[in-house]
Coordinates of C-alpha atoms and ligand atoms in Angstrom, one line a residue:
X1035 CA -6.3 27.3 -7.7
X1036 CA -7.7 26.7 -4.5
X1037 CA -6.7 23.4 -3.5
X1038 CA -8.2 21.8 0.0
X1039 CA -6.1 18.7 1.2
X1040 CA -7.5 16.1 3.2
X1041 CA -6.1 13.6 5.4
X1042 CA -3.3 15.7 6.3
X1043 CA -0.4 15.1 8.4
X1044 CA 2.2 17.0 9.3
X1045 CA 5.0 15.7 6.6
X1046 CA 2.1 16.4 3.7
X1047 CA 2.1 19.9 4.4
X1048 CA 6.1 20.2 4.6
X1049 CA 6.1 18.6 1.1
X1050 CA 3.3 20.2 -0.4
X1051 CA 4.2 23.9 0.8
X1052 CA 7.7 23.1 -1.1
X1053 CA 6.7 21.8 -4.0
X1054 CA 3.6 24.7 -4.3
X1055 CA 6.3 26.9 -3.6
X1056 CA 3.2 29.8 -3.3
X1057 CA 1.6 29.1 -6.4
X1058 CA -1.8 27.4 -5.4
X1059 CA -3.5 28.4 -2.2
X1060 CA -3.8 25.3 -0.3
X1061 CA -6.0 24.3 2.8
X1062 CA -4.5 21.8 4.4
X1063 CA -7.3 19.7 6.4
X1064 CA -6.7 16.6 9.2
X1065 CA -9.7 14.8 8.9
X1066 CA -10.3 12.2 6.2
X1067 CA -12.5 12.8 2.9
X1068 CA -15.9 11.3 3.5
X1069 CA -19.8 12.4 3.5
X1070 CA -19.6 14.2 7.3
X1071 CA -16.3 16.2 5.6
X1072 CA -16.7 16.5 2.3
X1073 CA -18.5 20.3 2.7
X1074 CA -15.2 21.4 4.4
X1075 CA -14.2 21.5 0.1
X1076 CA -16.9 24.2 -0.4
X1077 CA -14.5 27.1 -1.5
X1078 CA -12.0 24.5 -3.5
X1079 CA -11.3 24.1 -6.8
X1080 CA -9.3 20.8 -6.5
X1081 CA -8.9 18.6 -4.0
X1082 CA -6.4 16.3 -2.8
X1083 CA -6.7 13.0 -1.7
X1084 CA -4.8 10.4 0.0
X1085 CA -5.5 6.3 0.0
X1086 CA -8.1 6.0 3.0
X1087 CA -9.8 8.9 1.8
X1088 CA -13.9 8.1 1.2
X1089 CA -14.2 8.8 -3.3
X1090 CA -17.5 7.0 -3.4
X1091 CA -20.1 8.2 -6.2
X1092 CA -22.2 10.2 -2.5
X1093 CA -18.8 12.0 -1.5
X1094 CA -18.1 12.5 -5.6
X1095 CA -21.0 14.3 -5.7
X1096 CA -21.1 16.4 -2.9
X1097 CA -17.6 17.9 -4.4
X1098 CA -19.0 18.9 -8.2
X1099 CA -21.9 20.5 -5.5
X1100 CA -19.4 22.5 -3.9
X1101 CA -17.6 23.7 -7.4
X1102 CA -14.8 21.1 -7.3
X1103 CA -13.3 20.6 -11.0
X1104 CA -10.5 18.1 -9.9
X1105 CA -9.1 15.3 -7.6
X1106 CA -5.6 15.0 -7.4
X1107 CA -5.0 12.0 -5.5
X1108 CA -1.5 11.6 -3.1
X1109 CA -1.2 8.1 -4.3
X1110 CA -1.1 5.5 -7.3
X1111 CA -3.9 3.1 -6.2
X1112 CA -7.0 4.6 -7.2
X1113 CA -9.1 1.6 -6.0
X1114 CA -11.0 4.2 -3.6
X1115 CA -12.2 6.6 -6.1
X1116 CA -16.0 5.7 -7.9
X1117 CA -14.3 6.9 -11.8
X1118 CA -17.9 6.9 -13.2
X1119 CA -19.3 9.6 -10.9
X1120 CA -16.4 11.7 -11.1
X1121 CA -16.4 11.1 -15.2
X1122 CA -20.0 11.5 -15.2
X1123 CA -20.0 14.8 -13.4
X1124 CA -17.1 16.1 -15.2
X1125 CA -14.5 15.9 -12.2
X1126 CA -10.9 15.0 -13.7
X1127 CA -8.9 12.6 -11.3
X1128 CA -4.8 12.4 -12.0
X1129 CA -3.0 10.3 -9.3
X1130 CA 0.9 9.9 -8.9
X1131 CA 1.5 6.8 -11.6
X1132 CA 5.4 6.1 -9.8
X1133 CA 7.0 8.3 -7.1
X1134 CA 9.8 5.6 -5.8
X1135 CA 9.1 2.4 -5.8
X1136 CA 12.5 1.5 -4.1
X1137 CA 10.6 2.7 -0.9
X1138 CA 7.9 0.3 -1.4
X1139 CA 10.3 -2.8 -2.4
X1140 CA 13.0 -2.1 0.3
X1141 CA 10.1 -1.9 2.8
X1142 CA 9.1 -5.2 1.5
X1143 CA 12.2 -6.8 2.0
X1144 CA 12.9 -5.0 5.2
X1145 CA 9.7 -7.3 6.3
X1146 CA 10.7 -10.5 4.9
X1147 CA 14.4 -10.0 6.1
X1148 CA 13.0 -8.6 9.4
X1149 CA 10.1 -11.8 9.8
X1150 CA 12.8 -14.3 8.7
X1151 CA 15.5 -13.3 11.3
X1152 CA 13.1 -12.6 14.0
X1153 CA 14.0 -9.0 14.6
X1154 CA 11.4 -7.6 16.2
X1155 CA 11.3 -10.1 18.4
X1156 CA 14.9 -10.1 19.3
X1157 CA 15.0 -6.2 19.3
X1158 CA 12.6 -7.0 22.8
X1159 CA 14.5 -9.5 24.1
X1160 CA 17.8 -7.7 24.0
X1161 CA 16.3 -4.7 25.7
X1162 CA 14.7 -6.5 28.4
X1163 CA 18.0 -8.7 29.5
X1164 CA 17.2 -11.7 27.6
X1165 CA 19.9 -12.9 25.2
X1166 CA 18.7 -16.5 24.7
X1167 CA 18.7 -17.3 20.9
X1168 CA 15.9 -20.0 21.4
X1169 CA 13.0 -19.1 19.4
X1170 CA 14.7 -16.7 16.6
X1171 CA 16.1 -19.7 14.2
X1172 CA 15.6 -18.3 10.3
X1173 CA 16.8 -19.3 6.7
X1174 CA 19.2 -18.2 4.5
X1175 CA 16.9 -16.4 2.1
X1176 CA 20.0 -17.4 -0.3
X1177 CA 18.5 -20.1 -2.7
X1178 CA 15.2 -20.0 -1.9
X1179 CA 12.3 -19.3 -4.3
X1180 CA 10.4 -16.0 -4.2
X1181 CA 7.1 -15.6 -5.7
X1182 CA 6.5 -12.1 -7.2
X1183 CA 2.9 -11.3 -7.7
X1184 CA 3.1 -8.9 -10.3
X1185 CA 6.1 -7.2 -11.7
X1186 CA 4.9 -3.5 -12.2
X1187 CA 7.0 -1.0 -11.1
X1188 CA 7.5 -1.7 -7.7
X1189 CA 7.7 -5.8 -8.5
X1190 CA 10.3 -5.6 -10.8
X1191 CA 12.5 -3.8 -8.2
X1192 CA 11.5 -6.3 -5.9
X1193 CA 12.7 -9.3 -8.1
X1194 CA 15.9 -7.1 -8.8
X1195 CA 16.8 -7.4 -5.3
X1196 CA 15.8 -10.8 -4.6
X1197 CA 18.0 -12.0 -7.7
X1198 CA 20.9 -9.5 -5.7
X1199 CA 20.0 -12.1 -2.5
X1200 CA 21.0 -15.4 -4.5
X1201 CA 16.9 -16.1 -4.6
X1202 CA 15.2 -18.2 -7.8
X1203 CA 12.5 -15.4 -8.5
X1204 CA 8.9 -16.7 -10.1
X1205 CA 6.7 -13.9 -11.0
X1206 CA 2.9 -14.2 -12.1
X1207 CA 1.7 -10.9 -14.0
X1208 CA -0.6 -10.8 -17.3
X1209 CA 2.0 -8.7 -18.8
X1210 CA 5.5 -10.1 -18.5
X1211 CA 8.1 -7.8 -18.8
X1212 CA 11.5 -8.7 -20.7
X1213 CA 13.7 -6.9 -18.4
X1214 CA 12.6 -9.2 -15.4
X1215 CA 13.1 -11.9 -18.1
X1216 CA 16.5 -10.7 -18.5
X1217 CA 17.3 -10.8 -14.8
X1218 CA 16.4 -14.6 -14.8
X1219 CA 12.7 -13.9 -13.7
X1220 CA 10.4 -17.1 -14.3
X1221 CA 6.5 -16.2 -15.5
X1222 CA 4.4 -19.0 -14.1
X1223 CA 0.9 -19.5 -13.3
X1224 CA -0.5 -18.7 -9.5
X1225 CA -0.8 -22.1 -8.7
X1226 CA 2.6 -22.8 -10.0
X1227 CA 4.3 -19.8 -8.1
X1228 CA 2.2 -20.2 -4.9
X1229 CA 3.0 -24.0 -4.8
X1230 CA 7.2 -23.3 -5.3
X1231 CA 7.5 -20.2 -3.5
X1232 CA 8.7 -20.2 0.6
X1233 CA 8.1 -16.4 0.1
X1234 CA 5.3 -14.5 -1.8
X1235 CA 5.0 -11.5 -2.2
X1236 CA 1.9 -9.2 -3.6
X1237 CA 2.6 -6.1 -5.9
X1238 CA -1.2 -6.1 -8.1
X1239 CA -3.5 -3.6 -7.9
X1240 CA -6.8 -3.9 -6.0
X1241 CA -9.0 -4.8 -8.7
X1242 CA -12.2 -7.0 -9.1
X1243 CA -10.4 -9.3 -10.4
X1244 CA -7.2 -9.4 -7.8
X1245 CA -9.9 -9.3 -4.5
X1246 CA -9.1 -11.7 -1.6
X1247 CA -6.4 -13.3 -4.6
X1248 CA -5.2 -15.1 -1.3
X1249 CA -8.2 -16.7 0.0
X1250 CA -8.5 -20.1 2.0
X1251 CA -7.9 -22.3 -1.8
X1252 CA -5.2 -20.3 -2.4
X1253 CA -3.7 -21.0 0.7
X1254 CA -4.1 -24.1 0.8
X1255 CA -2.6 -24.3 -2.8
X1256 CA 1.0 -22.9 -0.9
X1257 CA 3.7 -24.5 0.4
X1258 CA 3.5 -25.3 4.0
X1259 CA 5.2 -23.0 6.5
X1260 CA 5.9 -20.5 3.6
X1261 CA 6.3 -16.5 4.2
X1262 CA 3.2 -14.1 3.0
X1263 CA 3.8 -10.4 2.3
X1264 CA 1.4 -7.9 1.6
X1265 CA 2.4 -4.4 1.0
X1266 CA -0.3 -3.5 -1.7
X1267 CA -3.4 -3.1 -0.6
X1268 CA -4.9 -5.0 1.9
X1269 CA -8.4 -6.4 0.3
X1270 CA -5.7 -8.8 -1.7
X1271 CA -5.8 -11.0 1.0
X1272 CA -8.8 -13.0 2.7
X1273 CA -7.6 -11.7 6.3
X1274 CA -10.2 -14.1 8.4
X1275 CA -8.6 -17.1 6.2
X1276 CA -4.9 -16.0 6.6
X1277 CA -5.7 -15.9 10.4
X1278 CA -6.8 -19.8 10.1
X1279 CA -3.7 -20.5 8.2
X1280 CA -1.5 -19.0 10.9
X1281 CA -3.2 -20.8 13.4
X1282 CA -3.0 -24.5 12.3
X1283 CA 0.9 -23.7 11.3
X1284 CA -0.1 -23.7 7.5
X1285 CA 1.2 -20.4 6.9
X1286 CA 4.7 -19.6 8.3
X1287 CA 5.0 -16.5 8.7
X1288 CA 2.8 -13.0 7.6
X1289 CA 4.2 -9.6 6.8
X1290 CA 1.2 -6.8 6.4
X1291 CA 2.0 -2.9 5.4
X1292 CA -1.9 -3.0 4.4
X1293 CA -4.7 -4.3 6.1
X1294 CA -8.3 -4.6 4.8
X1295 CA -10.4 -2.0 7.0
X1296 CA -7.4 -0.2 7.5
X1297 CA -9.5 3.0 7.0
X1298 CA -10.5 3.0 10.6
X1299 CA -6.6 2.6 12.2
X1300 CA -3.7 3.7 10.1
X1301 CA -2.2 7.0 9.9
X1302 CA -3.5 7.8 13.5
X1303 CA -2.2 7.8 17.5
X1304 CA -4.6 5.1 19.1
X1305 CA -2.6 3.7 21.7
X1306 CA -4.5 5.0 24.3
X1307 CA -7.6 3.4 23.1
X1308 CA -9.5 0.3 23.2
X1309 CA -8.8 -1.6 19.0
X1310 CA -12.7 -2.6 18.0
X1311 CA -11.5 -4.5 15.5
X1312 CA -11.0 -8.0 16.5
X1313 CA -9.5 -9.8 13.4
X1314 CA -6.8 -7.1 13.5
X1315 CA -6.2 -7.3 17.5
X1316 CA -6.3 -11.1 17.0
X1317 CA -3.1 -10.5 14.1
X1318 CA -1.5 -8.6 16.8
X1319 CA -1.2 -11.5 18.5
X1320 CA 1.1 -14.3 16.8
X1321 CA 4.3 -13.9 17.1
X1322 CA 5.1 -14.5 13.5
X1323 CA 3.3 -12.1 12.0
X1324 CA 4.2 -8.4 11.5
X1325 CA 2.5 -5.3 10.6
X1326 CA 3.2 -1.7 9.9
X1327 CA 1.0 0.7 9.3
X1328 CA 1.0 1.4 5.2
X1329 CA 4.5 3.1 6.0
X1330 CA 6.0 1.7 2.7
X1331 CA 6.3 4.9 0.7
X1332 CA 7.5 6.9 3.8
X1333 CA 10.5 7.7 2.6
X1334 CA 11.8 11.2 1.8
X1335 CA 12.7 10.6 -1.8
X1336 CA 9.1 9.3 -2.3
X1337 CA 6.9 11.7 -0.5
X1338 CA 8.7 14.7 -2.2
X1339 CA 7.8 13.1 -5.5
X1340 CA 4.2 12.6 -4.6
X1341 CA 4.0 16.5 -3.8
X1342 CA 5.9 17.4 -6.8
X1343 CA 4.0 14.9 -9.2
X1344 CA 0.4 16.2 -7.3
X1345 CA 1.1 20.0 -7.5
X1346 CA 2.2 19.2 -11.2
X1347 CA -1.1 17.7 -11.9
X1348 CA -3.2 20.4 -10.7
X1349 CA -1.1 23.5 -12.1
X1350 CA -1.6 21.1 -15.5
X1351 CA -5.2 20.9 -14.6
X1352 CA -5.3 24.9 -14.5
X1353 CA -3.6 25.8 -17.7
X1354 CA -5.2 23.2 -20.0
X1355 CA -8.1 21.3 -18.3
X1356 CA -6.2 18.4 -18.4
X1357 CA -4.2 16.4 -15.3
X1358 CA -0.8 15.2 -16.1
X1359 CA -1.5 11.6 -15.5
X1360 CA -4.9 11.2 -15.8
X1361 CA -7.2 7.9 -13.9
X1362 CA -9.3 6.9 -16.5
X1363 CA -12.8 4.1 -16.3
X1364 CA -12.6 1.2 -17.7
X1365 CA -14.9 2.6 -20.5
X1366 CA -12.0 5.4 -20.7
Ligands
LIG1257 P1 2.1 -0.8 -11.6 O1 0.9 -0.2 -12.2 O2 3.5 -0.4 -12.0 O3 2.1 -2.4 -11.7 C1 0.9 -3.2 -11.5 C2 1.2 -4.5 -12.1 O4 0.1 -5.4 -11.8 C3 1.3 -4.5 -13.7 O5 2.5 -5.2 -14.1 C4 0.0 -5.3 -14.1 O6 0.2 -6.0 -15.3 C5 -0.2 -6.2 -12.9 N1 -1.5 -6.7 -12.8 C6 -2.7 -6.1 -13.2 N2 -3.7 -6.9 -12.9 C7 -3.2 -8.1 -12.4 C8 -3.8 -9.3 -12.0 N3 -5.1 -9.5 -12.1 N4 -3.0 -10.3 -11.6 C9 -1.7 -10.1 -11.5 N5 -1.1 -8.9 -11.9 C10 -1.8 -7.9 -12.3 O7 1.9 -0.6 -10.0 P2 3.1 -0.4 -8.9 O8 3.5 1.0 -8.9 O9 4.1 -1.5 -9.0 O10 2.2 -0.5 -7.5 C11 1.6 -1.8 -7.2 C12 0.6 -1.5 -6.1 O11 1.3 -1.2 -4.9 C13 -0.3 -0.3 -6.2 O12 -1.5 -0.7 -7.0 C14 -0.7 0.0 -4.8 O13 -1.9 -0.7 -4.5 C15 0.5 -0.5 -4.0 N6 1.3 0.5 -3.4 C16 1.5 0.4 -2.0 C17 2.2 1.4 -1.3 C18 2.4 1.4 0.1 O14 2.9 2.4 0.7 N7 2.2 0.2 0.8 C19 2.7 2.6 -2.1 C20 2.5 2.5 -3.5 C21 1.8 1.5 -4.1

């Protein structure tokens, strides 16, 4: 098939070309999916998304124009994609259900561990002469509660590690699981797990439903000075109402891999340019909060997964007109 890949950086093309290994002929593309771009797919057969791509119903239908049977998206949020156009118009969408999601739960505690300790912080001081310890006082995360906000597949390895740390772990999820059970996980309600928790930490989808979960009553409902992590997707968190939170000392600390108009920054060199968006230049500037820039599943074990699992899906596509691991509506 002819398969035109948007959003591509170099280390997409490295793991694609492998895991094609010359069966599909594949145009790889830098810019991201949207209307402008969309005509760049007119001699594709599938093409292949990634999380900031534009998969509204306009851009949905601009692909079946150009011939375009299938999307296979690079990810396993697919939040981004309108279901009902592409189901409408006949356009099968498979994403990647579960590449690694040690890369996405060892990031997260590489930010907790990382905000608790003050590393980043400290990793400037050293360099610049400055070996004062004033300023970089954390906690033992041994003994403290952790609240897991869902405990899907990334979650659950999240709680597994956190039980490894000594931590009481309280998960919310509307499907508990019995092996996080097993491992001594405690299902609560939100209130209940935002109210105990001095770290929580959000692993739901980005549903109607799970929009701005942490908004101003939710914070307000957490304990004081307590630790937020987001490395799901960034509309999961109110970010004008964290930024109050950080500024009157309610909130203790924020760790972001996702940001909610992320579209317009990550996955691209700006530092020689002027940020326009001022909620995220004002997050730049407390000391307690860090970011990176939806880096979680970087890892090498994950991305050559994602290729493997996306190639799969569209040779699957090819022979029997079905995706391997199909993104269904709601109506199915
Ligand atoms: P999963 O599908 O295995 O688990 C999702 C869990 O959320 C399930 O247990 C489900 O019951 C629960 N859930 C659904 N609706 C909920 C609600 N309203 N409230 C609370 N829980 C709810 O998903 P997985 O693989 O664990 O990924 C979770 C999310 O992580 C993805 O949706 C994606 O947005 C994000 N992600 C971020 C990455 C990054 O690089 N930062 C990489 C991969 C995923």
């Amino acid at each position: 098939m002819q398969i035109a890949v948007f959003s591509t950086q170099p280390y997409d093309r490295r793991f694609l070309d492998e895991a094609n290994d010359g069966v599909h002929e594949i145009t790889f593309l830098e810019p991201r999916l949207a209307p402008e771009t969309a005509p760049l797919s007119a001699t594709a057969d599938a093409v292949c998304a990634f999380v900031n791509d534009d998969l509204g119903a306009e851009v949905i239908e601009m692909l079946a124009a150009c011939g375009v049977r299938v999307i296979a998206l690079r990810s396993a949020g697919f939040n981004h994609v309108d279901l009902d156009a592409a189901a409408a118009l006949g356009i099968a969408v498979g994403r990647v259900p579960a590449y690694s999601p040690h890369a996405v739960a060892e990031h997260t505690l590489a930010l907790i561990l990382a905000l608790n300790r003050k590393t980043h912080r400290a990793y400037n001081r050293v360099r610049d002469g400055n070996f004062a310890l004033d300023g970089l006082l954390g906690f033992d995360l041994y003994g403290k509660t952790v609240g897991v906000v869902s405990t899907g597949n990334i979650g659950e390895v999240v709680a597994r590690i956190c039980v490894g740390f000594g931590c009481r772990v309280l998960a919310h999820d509307p499907v508990p699981k019995a092996s996080c059970c097993a491992l001594g996980v405690e299902y609560v309600d939100m209130g209940t797990l935002l109210g105990a928790s001095d770290v929580v930490t959000l692993h739901c989808p980005l549903t109607h439903d799970t929009c701005y979960l942490i908004d101003e009553a939710a914070l307000a409902q957490m304990k004081p000075g307590a630790m937020l992590i987001n490395t799901s997707r960034g509309a999961l968190i109110d970010t004008r109402a964290v930024i109050d939170a950080l500024k009157t000392g309610r909130l203790g600390s924020l760790g972001l891999d996702v940001y909610e108009e992320e579209e317009d920054l990550f996955f691209r060199d700006l530092s020689s340019r002027i940020i326009p968006d001022d909620v995220f230049a004002r997050l730049l500037t407390f000391p307690n909060v860090l970011i990176t820039a939806h880096q979680a599943f970087f890892t090498e074990e994950a991305l050559t997964a994602i290729a493997g699992t996306t190639i799969a899906n569209i040779t699957a596509f090819e022979r029997t007109g079905e995706v391997l691991h199909p993104v269904h509506t709601a109506r199915g």
